CSV table of C-alpha atoms in Angstrom, one decimal:
chain,number,residue,atom,x,y,z
W,1,UNK,CA,96.1,114.6,69.1
W,2,UNK,CA,95.4,117.3,71.7
W,3,UNK,CA,93.7,120.6,71.9
W,4,UNK,CA,96.1,122.4,74.2
W,5,UNK,CA,96.2,126.2,73.6
W,6,UNK,CA,99.2,128.3,74.5
W,7,UNK,CA,98.3,131.7,75.8
W,8,UNK,CA,100.9,134.3,76.5
W,9,UNK,CA,100.3,137.4,78.7
W,10,UNK,CA,98.7,140.1,76.6
W,11,UNK,CA,101.4,142.3,75.1
W,12,UNK,CA,101.1,146.1,75.0
W,13,UNK,CA,98.8,147.2,72.2
W,14,UNK,CA,98.8,147.9,69.4
W,15,UNK,CA,101.3,145.5,67.9
W,16,UNK,CA,103.3,146.2,64.8
W,17,UNK,CA,103.1,143.7,61.9
W,18,UNK,CA,106.7,142.5,62.8
W,19,UNK,CA,105.6,142.0,66.5
W,20,UNK,CA,102.5,140.1,65.5
W,21,UNK,CA,104.7,137.8,63.3
W,22,UNK,CA,107.1,137.2,66.1
W,23,UNK,CA,104.3,136.4,68.5
W,24,UNK,CA,102.8,133.9,66.1
W,25,UNK,CA,106.2,132.3,65.7
W,26,UNK,CA,106.6,132.0,69.5
W,27,UNK,CA,103.1,130.4,69.8
W,28,UNK,CA,103.8,128.0,67.0
W,29,UNK,CA,107.2,127.1,68.5
W,30,UNK,CA,105.7,126.4,71.9
W,31,UNK,CA,103.0,124.2,70.5
W,32,UNK,CA,105.4,122.3,68.3
W,33,UNK,CA,107.7,121.7,71.2
W,34,UNK,CA,104.8,120.6,73.4
W,35,UNK,CA,103.4,118.2,70.7
W,36,UNK,CA,106.9,116.7,70.1
W,37,UNK,CA,107.3,116.2,73.8
W,38,UNK,CA,103.9,114.5,74.0
W,39,UNK,CA,104.9,112.2,71.2
W,40,UNK,CA,108.2,111.2,72.9
W,41,UNK,CA,106.3,110.7,76.1
W,42,UNK,CA,103.8,108.3,74.5
W,43,UNK,CA,106.6,106.4,72.7
W,44,UNK,CA,108.5,106.1,76.0
W,45,UNK,CA,105.4,104.8,77.8
W,46,UNK,CA,104.8,102.1,75.1
W,47,UNK,CA,108.4,101.2,74.9
W,48,UNK,CA,108.6,100.6,78.7
W,49,UNK,CA,105.9,97.9,78.6
W,50,UNK,CA,107.5,94.5,79.0
W,51,UNK,CA,107.1,92.2,76.0
W,52,UNK,CA,104.8,89.2,76.4
W,53,UNK,CA,107.0,86.1,76.0
W,54,UNK,CA,105.3,82.7,75.4
W,55,UNK,CA,106.2,79.8,77.8
W,56,UNK,CA,109.7,78.5,77.4
W,57,UNK,CA,110.0,75.4,75.2
W,58,UNK,CA,112.0,72.5,76.7
W,59,UNK,CA,114.2,72.2,73.6
W,60,UNK,CA,117.9,72.7,72.9
W,61,UNK,CA,118.6,74.8,69.7
W,62,UNK,CA,122.0,75.0,68.0
W,63,UNK,CA,122.1,78.3,66.3
W,64,UNK,CA,124.5,78.6,63.3
W,65,UNK,CA,125.3,82.2,62.7
W,66,UNK,CA,125.9,83.4,59.2
W,67,UNK,CA,129.6,84.0,59.7
W,68,UNK,CA,129.6,86.9,57.4
W,69,UNK,CA,130.1,89.7,59.9
W,70,UNK,CA,128.5,93.1,59.4
W,71,UNK,CA,125.7,93.7,58.3
W,72,UNK,CA,124.6,90.2,59.1
W,73,UNK,CA,125.9,90.2,62.7
W,74,UNK,CA,123.0,92.4,64.0
W,75,UNK,CA,120.6,89.7,62.6
W,76,UNK,CA,122.5,87.1,64.5
W,77,UNK,CA,122.2,89.2,67.6
W,78,UNK,CA,118.4,89.5,67.1
W,79,UNK,CA,117.8,85.8,66.4
W,80,UNK,CA,120.0,84.6,69.3
W,81,UNK,CA,118.3,87.0,71.8
W,82,UNK,CA,114.9,85.7,70.8
W,83,UNK,CA,115.9,82.0,71.0
W,84,UNK,CA,117.3,82.6,74.5
W,85,UNK,CA,113.9,83.9,75.6
W,86,UNK,CA,112.0,81.1,74.0
W,87,UNK,CA,114.0,77.9,74.6
W,88,UNK,CA,115.6,76.0,77.5
W,89,UNK,CA,119.0,76.0,75.9
W,90,UNK,CA,120.8,77.6,73.0
W,91,UNK,CA,124.3,76.7,71.7
W,92,UNK,CA,125.7,79.2,69.3
W,93,UNK,CA,128.2,78.5,66.5
W,94,UNK,CA,128.8,79.6,62.9
W,95,UNK,CA,129.2,78.2,59.5
W,96,UNK,CA,133.0,77.9,59.8
W,97,UNK,CA,132.8,75.4,62.7
W,98,UNK,CA,132.5,71.6,62.7
W,99,UNK,CA,128.8,71.2,63.4
W,100,UNK,CA,128.9,67.4,63.6
W,101,UNK,CA,131.6,67.4,66.3
W,102,UNK,CA,129.7,70.0,68.3
W,103,UNK,CA,126.3,68.2,67.8
W,104,UNK,CA,127.8,64.9,69.0
W,105,UNK,CA,128.6,66.5,72.4
W,106,UNK,CA,125.7,68.9,72.7
W,107,UNK,CA,123.0,66.8,71.2
W,108,UNK,CA,120.6,69.6,70.2
W,109,UNK,CA,117.0,69.0,69.2
W,110,UNK,CA,117.1,71.6,66.4
W,111,UNK,CA,119.9,73.1,64.2
W,112,UNK,CA,118.8,76.6,62.9
W,113,UNK,CA,121.0,78.1,60.2
W,114,UNK,CA,120.9,81.8,59.2
W,115,UNK,CA,121.7,82.4,55.6
W,116,UNK,CA,123.7,79.2,55.1
W,117,UNK,CA,125.4,80.3,51.9
W,118,UNK,CA,128.9,79.4,53.2
W,119,UNK,CA,128.0,76.2,55.0
W,120,UNK,CA,129.2,72.8,53.8
W,121,UNK,CA,126.0,71.0,53.0
W,122,UNK,CA,127.4,67.6,53.9
W,123,UNK,CA,127.3,68.6,57.5
W,124,UNK,CA,123.5,69.2,57.3
W,125,UNK,CA,123.0,65.8,55.7
W,126,UNK,CA,125.0,64.2,58.5
W,127,UNK,CA,123.0,66.1,61.2
W,128,UNK,CA,119.7,64.9,59.7
W,129,UNK,CA,121.1,61.4,59.7
W,130,UNK,CA,121.5,61.7,63.5
W,131,UNK,CA,117.8,62.5,63.7
W,132,UNK,CA,118.3,66.2,64.5
W,133,UNK,CA,115.8,68.6,62.9
W,134,UNK,CA,117.4,71.2,60.6
W,135,UNK,CA,116.0,74.6,59.5
W,136,UNK,CA,117.3,77.5,57.5
W,137,UNK,CA,116.2,81.1,57.5
W,138,UNK,CA,117.1,82.7,54.2
W,139,UNK,CA,118.2,86.4,54.5
W,140,UNK,CA,118.2,87.8,50.9
W,141,UNK,CA,115.3,86.4,48.9
W,142,UNK,CA,114.7,86.8,46.0
W,143,UNK,CA,117.9,88.4,45.1
W,144,UNK,CA,120.2,85.4,45.3
W,145,UNK,CA,117.9,82.5,44.4
W,146,UNK,CA,120.5,81.2,41.9
W,147,UNK,CA,122.5,80.2,45.0
W,148,UNK,CA,119.8,79.4,47.5
W,149,UNK,CA,118.2,77.0,45.0
W,150,UNK,CA,121.3,74.8,45.5
W,151,UNK,CA,121.0,74.5,49.2
W,152,UNK,CA,117.3,74.5,50.3
W,153,UNK,CA,116.6,70.8,49.6
W,154,UNK,CA,119.1,69.8,52.2
W,155,UNK,CA,117.0,71.1,55.1
W,156,UNK,CA,113.9,69.8,56.8
W,157,UNK,CA,112.4,73.3,57.1
W,158,UNK,CA,113.0,76.3,54.8
W,159,UNK,CA,111.9,79.8,56.0
W,160,UNK,CA,112.0,82.7,53.5
W,161,UNK,CA,111.3,86.4,54.0
W,162,UNK,CA,109.9,86.6,50.4
W,163,UNK,CA,106.3,85.4,49.7
W,164,UNK,CA,107.1,84.9,46.0
W,165,UNK,CA,109.7,82.3,46.8
W,166,UNK,CA,107.3,79.9,48.4
W,167,UNK,CA,106.3,78.1,45.2
W,168,UNK,CA,109.8,78.3,43.8
W,169,UNK,CA,111.2,76.2,46.7
W,170,UNK,CA,108.2,73.9,46.9
W,171,UNK,CA,108.7,73.2,43.2
W,172,UNK,CA,112.2,72.0,44.0
W,173,UNK,CA,110.8,69.3,46.3
W,174,UNK,CA,111.1,71.1,49.6
W,175,UNK,CA,108.1,69.8,51.7
W,176,UNK,CA,108.2,72.4,54.5
W,177,UNK,CA,108.6,75.9,53.1
W,178,UNK,CA,107.2,78.8,55.1
W,179,UNK,CA,107.0,82.6,54.8
W,180,UNK,CA,108.6,84.4,57.7
W,181,UNK,CA,109.9,87.9,57.2
W,182,UNK,CA,112.4,89.5,59.5
W,183,UNK,CA,111.3,91.9,62.3
W,184,UNK,CA,112.6,94.7,64.6
W,185,UNK,CA,115.1,93.9,67.3
W,186,UNK,CA,114.0,96.1,70.2
W,187,UNK,CA,117.4,96.2,71.8
W,188,UNK,CA,118.7,97.9,68.6
W,189,UNK,CA,115.7,99.8,67.2
W,190,UNK,CA,113.8,102.0,69.6
W,191,UNK,CA,112.8,105.7,69.7
W,192,UNK,CA,114.9,108.4,71.1
W,193,UNK,CA,113.0,109.6,74.1
W,194,UNK,CA,114.9,112.8,74.8
W,195,UNK,CA,115.8,115.5,72.3
W,196,UNK,CA,117.7,113.7,69.6
W,197,UNK,CA,121.2,114.8,68.5
W,198,UNK,CA,119.9,114.2,65.0
W,199,UNK,CA,117.4,116.7,63.6
W,200,UNK,CA,116.2,116.1,60.1
W,201,UNK,CA,113.1,116.5,58.0
W,202,UNK,CA,113.8,113.5,55.8
W,203,UNK,CA,116.3,110.6,55.9
W,204,UNK,CA,117.2,107.7,53.6
W,205,UNK,CA,119.6,105.1,54.7
W,206,UNK,CA,120.6,102.4,52.3
W,207,UNK,CA,123.0,101.3,49.5
W,208,UNK,CA,122.8,103.1,46.2
W,209,UNK,CA,121.4,100.3,44.0
W,210,UNK,CA,120.8,101.5,40.5
W,211,UNK,CA,117.0,101.6,40.9
W,212,UNK,CA,117.4,104.0,43.9
W,213,UNK,CA,119.9,106.2,42.0
W,214,UNK,CA,117.5,106.5,39.1
W,215,UNK,CA,114.5,107.2,41.4
W,216,UNK,CA,116.2,109.9,43.5
W,217,UNK,CA,117.8,111.7,40.5
W,218,UNK,CA,114.3,112.6,39.3
W,219,UNK,CA,113.4,114.5,42.4
W,220,UNK,CA,116.7,115.4,44.0
W,221,UNK,CA,116.4,119.3,43.6
W,222,UNK,CA,113.0,119.2,45.3
W,223,UNK,CA,114.0,116.6,47.9
W,224,UNK,CA,117.0,118.6,49.0
W,225,UNK,CA,115.1,121.8,49.6
W,226,UNK,CA,114.2,120.2,52.9
W,227,UNK,CA,116.6,119.2,55.6
W,228,UNK,CA,117.3,115.9,53.8
W,229,UNK,CA,120.3,113.6,54.4
W,230,UNK,CA,121.1,110.3,52.5
W,231,UNK,CA,123.5,107.8,54.0
W,232,UNK,CA,124.9,104.6,52.6
W,233,UNK,CA,127.5,103.0,50.3
W,234,UNK,CA,127.9,103.6,46.6
W,235,UNK,CA,126.3,107.0,46.5
W,236,UNK,CA,129.1,108.2,44.4
W,237,UNK,CA,127.1,106.6,41.6
W,238,UNK,CA,124.8,109.7,41.9
W,239,UNK,CA,126.3,112.3,39.5
W,240,UNK,CA,124.8,115.2,41.6
W,241,UNK,CA,126.2,113.9,44.9
W,242,UNK,CA,129.1,116.5,45.0
W,243,UNK,CA,126.5,119.3,44.9
W,244,UNK,CA,125.1,118.4,48.3
W,245,UNK,CA,128.3,117.9,50.2
W,246,UNK,CA,127.9,116.1,53.6
W,247,UNK,CA,124.2,115.8,53.1
W,248,UNK,CA,124.9,112.7,50.9
W,249,UNK,CA,127.2,110.6,53.0
W,250,UNK,CA,129.1,108.1,50.8
W,251,UNK,CA,130.7,104.8,51.8
W,252,UNK,CA,129.6,104.3,55.5
W,253,UNK,CA,127.9,101.4,57.1
W,254,UNK,CA,125.8,102.7,60.1
W,255,UNK,CA,125.4,100.6,63.2
W,256,UNK,CA,121.9,99.6,64.2
W,257,UNK,CA,121.9,102.0,67.2
W,258,UNK,CA,123.2,104.9,65.0
W,259,UNK,CA,120.6,104.0,62.4
W,260,UNK,CA,117.8,104.0,65.0
W,261,UNK,CA,118.9,107.4,66.3
W,262,UNK,CA,118.9,108.8,62.8
W,263,UNK,CA,115.5,107.4,62.1
W,264,UNK,CA,114.1,108.7,65.4
W,265,UNK,CA,115.5,112.1,64.8
W,266,UNK,CA,113.9,112.4,61.3
W,267,UNK,CA,110.3,113.5,60.7
W,268,UNK,CA,110.0,111.2,57.7
W,269,UNK,CA,112.1,108.2,56.7
W,270,UNK,CA,112.0,107.0,53.1
W,271,UNK,CA,112.0,103.2,52.5
W,272,UNK,CA,112.8,102.5,48.9
W,273,UNK,CA,113.3,98.7,48.3
W,274,UNK,CA,116.0,97.4,46.0
W,275,UNK,CA,114.9,96.0,42.6
W,276,UNK,CA,114.7,92.3,41.8
W,277,UNK,CA,116.2,93.2,38.4
W,278,UNK,CA,119.8,94.2,38.8
W,279,UNK,CA,122.4,92.4,36.7
W,280,UNK,CA,125.3,94.0,38.6
W,281,UNK,CA,124.6,92.7,42.1
W,282,UNK,CA,121.7,90.2,41.9
W,283,UNK,CA,121.8,86.5,41.2
W,284,UNK,CA,118.1,86.0,40.3
W,285,UNK,CA,118.2,84.5,36.8
W,286,UNK,CA,114.4,83.7,37.0
W,287,UNK,CA,113.7,87.3,37.8
W,288,UNK,CA,111.4,86.3,40.7
W,289,UNK,CA,109.7,89.6,41.7
W,290,UNK,CA,109.7,90.8,45.3
W,291,UNK,CA,106.4,91.4,47.0
W,292,UNK,CA,107.4,91.4,50.7
W,293,UNK,CA,108.6,94.2,52.9
W,294,UNK,CA,112.3,94.4,53.7
W,295,UNK,CA,113.6,94.3,57.3
W,296,UNK,CA,114.0,98.1,57.3
W,297,UNK,CA,110.2,98.3,57.2
W,298,UNK,CA,109.9,97.1,60.7
W,299,UNK,CA,113.1,98.8,62.0
W,300,UNK,CA,111.9,102.2,60.9
W,301,UNK,CA,108.5,101.7,62.6
W,302,UNK,CA,110.2,100.5,65.8
W,303,UNK,CA,112.3,103.7,65.9
W,304,UNK,CA,109.3,106.0,66.3
W,305,UNK,CA,109.1,107.9,63.0
W,306,UNK,CA,106.9,108.2,59.9
W,307,UNK,CA,107.7,105.8,57.1
W,308,UNK,CA,107.0,106.4,53.4
W,309,UNK,CA,107.6,103.2,51.5
W,310,UNK,CA,107.4,102.2,47.9
W,311,UNK,CA,104.3,100.1,47.5
W,312,UNK,CA,104.8,96.3,47.7
W,313,UNK,CA,102.0,93.8,47.3
W,314,UNK,CA,102.3,92.3,50.7
W,315,UNK,CA,103.0,95.4,52.7
W,316,UNK,CA,99.4,95.6,53.8
W,317,UNK,CA,99.7,92.3,55.6
W,318,UNK,CA,101.9,93.9,58.2
W,319,UNK,CA,100.8,97.6,58.5
W,320,UNK,CA,97.6,99.5,57.6
W,321,UNK,CA,98.6,101.7,54.7
W,322,UNK,CA,97.4,105.2,55.3
W,323,UNK,CA,97.0,104.7,59.0
W,324,UNK,CA,100.3,103.2,60.2
W,325,UNK,CA,102.6,103.9,57.3
W,326,UNK,CA,102.1,105.4,53.9
W,327,UNK,CA,103.3,104.4,50.4
W,328,UNK,CA,104.2,105.9,47.1
W,329,UNK,CA,104.3,104.6,43.5
W,330,UNK,CA,106.4,107.3,41.8
W,331,UNK,CA,108.9,110.0,42.6
W,332,UNK,CA,106.2,112.6,42.2
W,333,UNK,CA,103.9,110.9,44.6
W,334,UNK,CA,106.7,110.6,47.2
W,335,UNK,CA,107.2,114.4,47.0
W,336,UNK,CA,103.5,115.0,47.3
W,337,UNK,CA,103.3,112.8,50.4
W,338,UNK,CA,106.4,114.5,51.9
W,339,UNK,CA,104.8,118.0,51.5
W,340,UNK,CA,101.6,116.7,53.0
W,341,UNK,CA,103.0,115.2,56.1
W,342,UNK,CA,105.4,118.0,56.8
W,343,UNK,CA,102.4,120.3,56.9
W,344,UNK,CA,100.1,118.0,58.8
W,345,UNK,CA,102.0,117.4,62.0
W,346,UNK,CA,99.3,115.9,64.1
W,347,UNK,CA,98.4,113.3,61.5
W,348,UNK,CA,102.1,112.4,61.1
W,349,UNK,CA,102.5,111.9,64.8
W,350,UNK,CA,99.4,109.8,65.1
W,351,UNK,CA,100.7,107.5,62.4
W,352,UNK,CA,104.0,107.2,64.2
W,353,UNK,CA,102.3,106.0,67.4
W,354,UNK,CA,100.1,103.6,65.6
W,355,UNK,CA,103.0,102.0,63.6
W,356,UNK,CA,105.1,101.8,66.8
W,357,UNK,CA,102.3,100.1,68.7
W,358,UNK,CA,101.7,97.6,65.9
W,359,UNK,CA,105.4,96.8,65.7
W,360,UNK,CA,105.7,96.0,69.4
W,361,UNK,CA,102.6,93.9,69.2
W,362,UNK,CA,103.3,91.9,66.0
W,363,UNK,CA,106.7,92.5,64.5
W,364,UNK,CA,109.5,91.6,67.0
W,365,UNK,CA,112.0,88.8,66.7
W,366,UNK,CA,110.4,87.1,69.7
W,367,UNK,CA,107.1,86.9,67.8
W,368,UNK,CA,108.9,85.6,64.6
W,369,UNK,CA,110.9,82.9,66.3
W,370,UNK,CA,107.8,81.8,68.2
W,371,UNK,CA,106.0,81.4,64.9
W,372,UNK,CA,108.9,79.4,63.6
W,373,UNK,CA,109.0,77.1,66.5
W,374,UNK,CA,105.3,76.6,66.4
W,375,UNK,CA,105.7,75.4,62.8
W,376,UNK,CA,108.5,73.1,63.5
W,377,UNK,CA,107.0,71.6,66.7
W,378,UNK,CA,103.3,71.7,65.8
């Protein structure tokens, strides 16, 4: 990344072995601090660039929020903020309201529903009867396809964040099914520019689905030799959790801003997707496999840190593996990659910058909602 040399005034000679070791430590510390400052400066410069926003569309969108509260409410914030940049007028409501009554007075051109699991489908049929276009953006594919299969045919446009659900919904007679993953909401996820209050080698933030518990159990002793912290609900499922005290935080939902600060203050963030096979929490009777990246993929990259993700088939469509992020296929490979990147700091920082730049260019909610509107109004 740079070839800066740190030269201290020559100390009195000769040096004892202890003095030599101390001097080497000082030099290493100075260079490490300089390089970290350089990284934060580059991230700050890129983050300060204004986002290019397409021309505003002269349309009125009624946005129907999920109505589920946290953790869906940050998604509502992201979608609403993007729509307000891209369209002439936005009316916000949620699934608990009378959409027909509101539409009769507001006369929107498009009704966009997030999630839609708790929305009375009769309202969508009545809206379509008024000539209003309707679209739904599904939030949890393929994990709840037993439920989504019952609602998708009621909409003009179906957007899914899972590539493997395209043929499933098309096979149900939906004429307009499109692949549109989530993204990074820049107001929530951005790098910490100054020295972060969080200082970790490795972080994982997420619920303790059983595939994650099984995965981490295999490497927990090695993983926790580093400054590693795990946050999320259900981690009392991990039998060894009490051994690590506060380094495994159980039962807490972290806000997006707190999550971003934690990501940014970590040298490496692990992204381990949930499994499409989980009889306890999933409703995916057909066992549709997941090939697409989760929203966390983009949020980690937007926070200015190195991401190690379990390999998913479509991940390479969004980031260059080995250049912008890296992947693992087993617990052992994850540990190998952790050891590598913690001892190859310049390579780690270069990947951080490339992933951050790619995210700002291609993976914001403004980009995603513009893609959606281009499809609906093509």
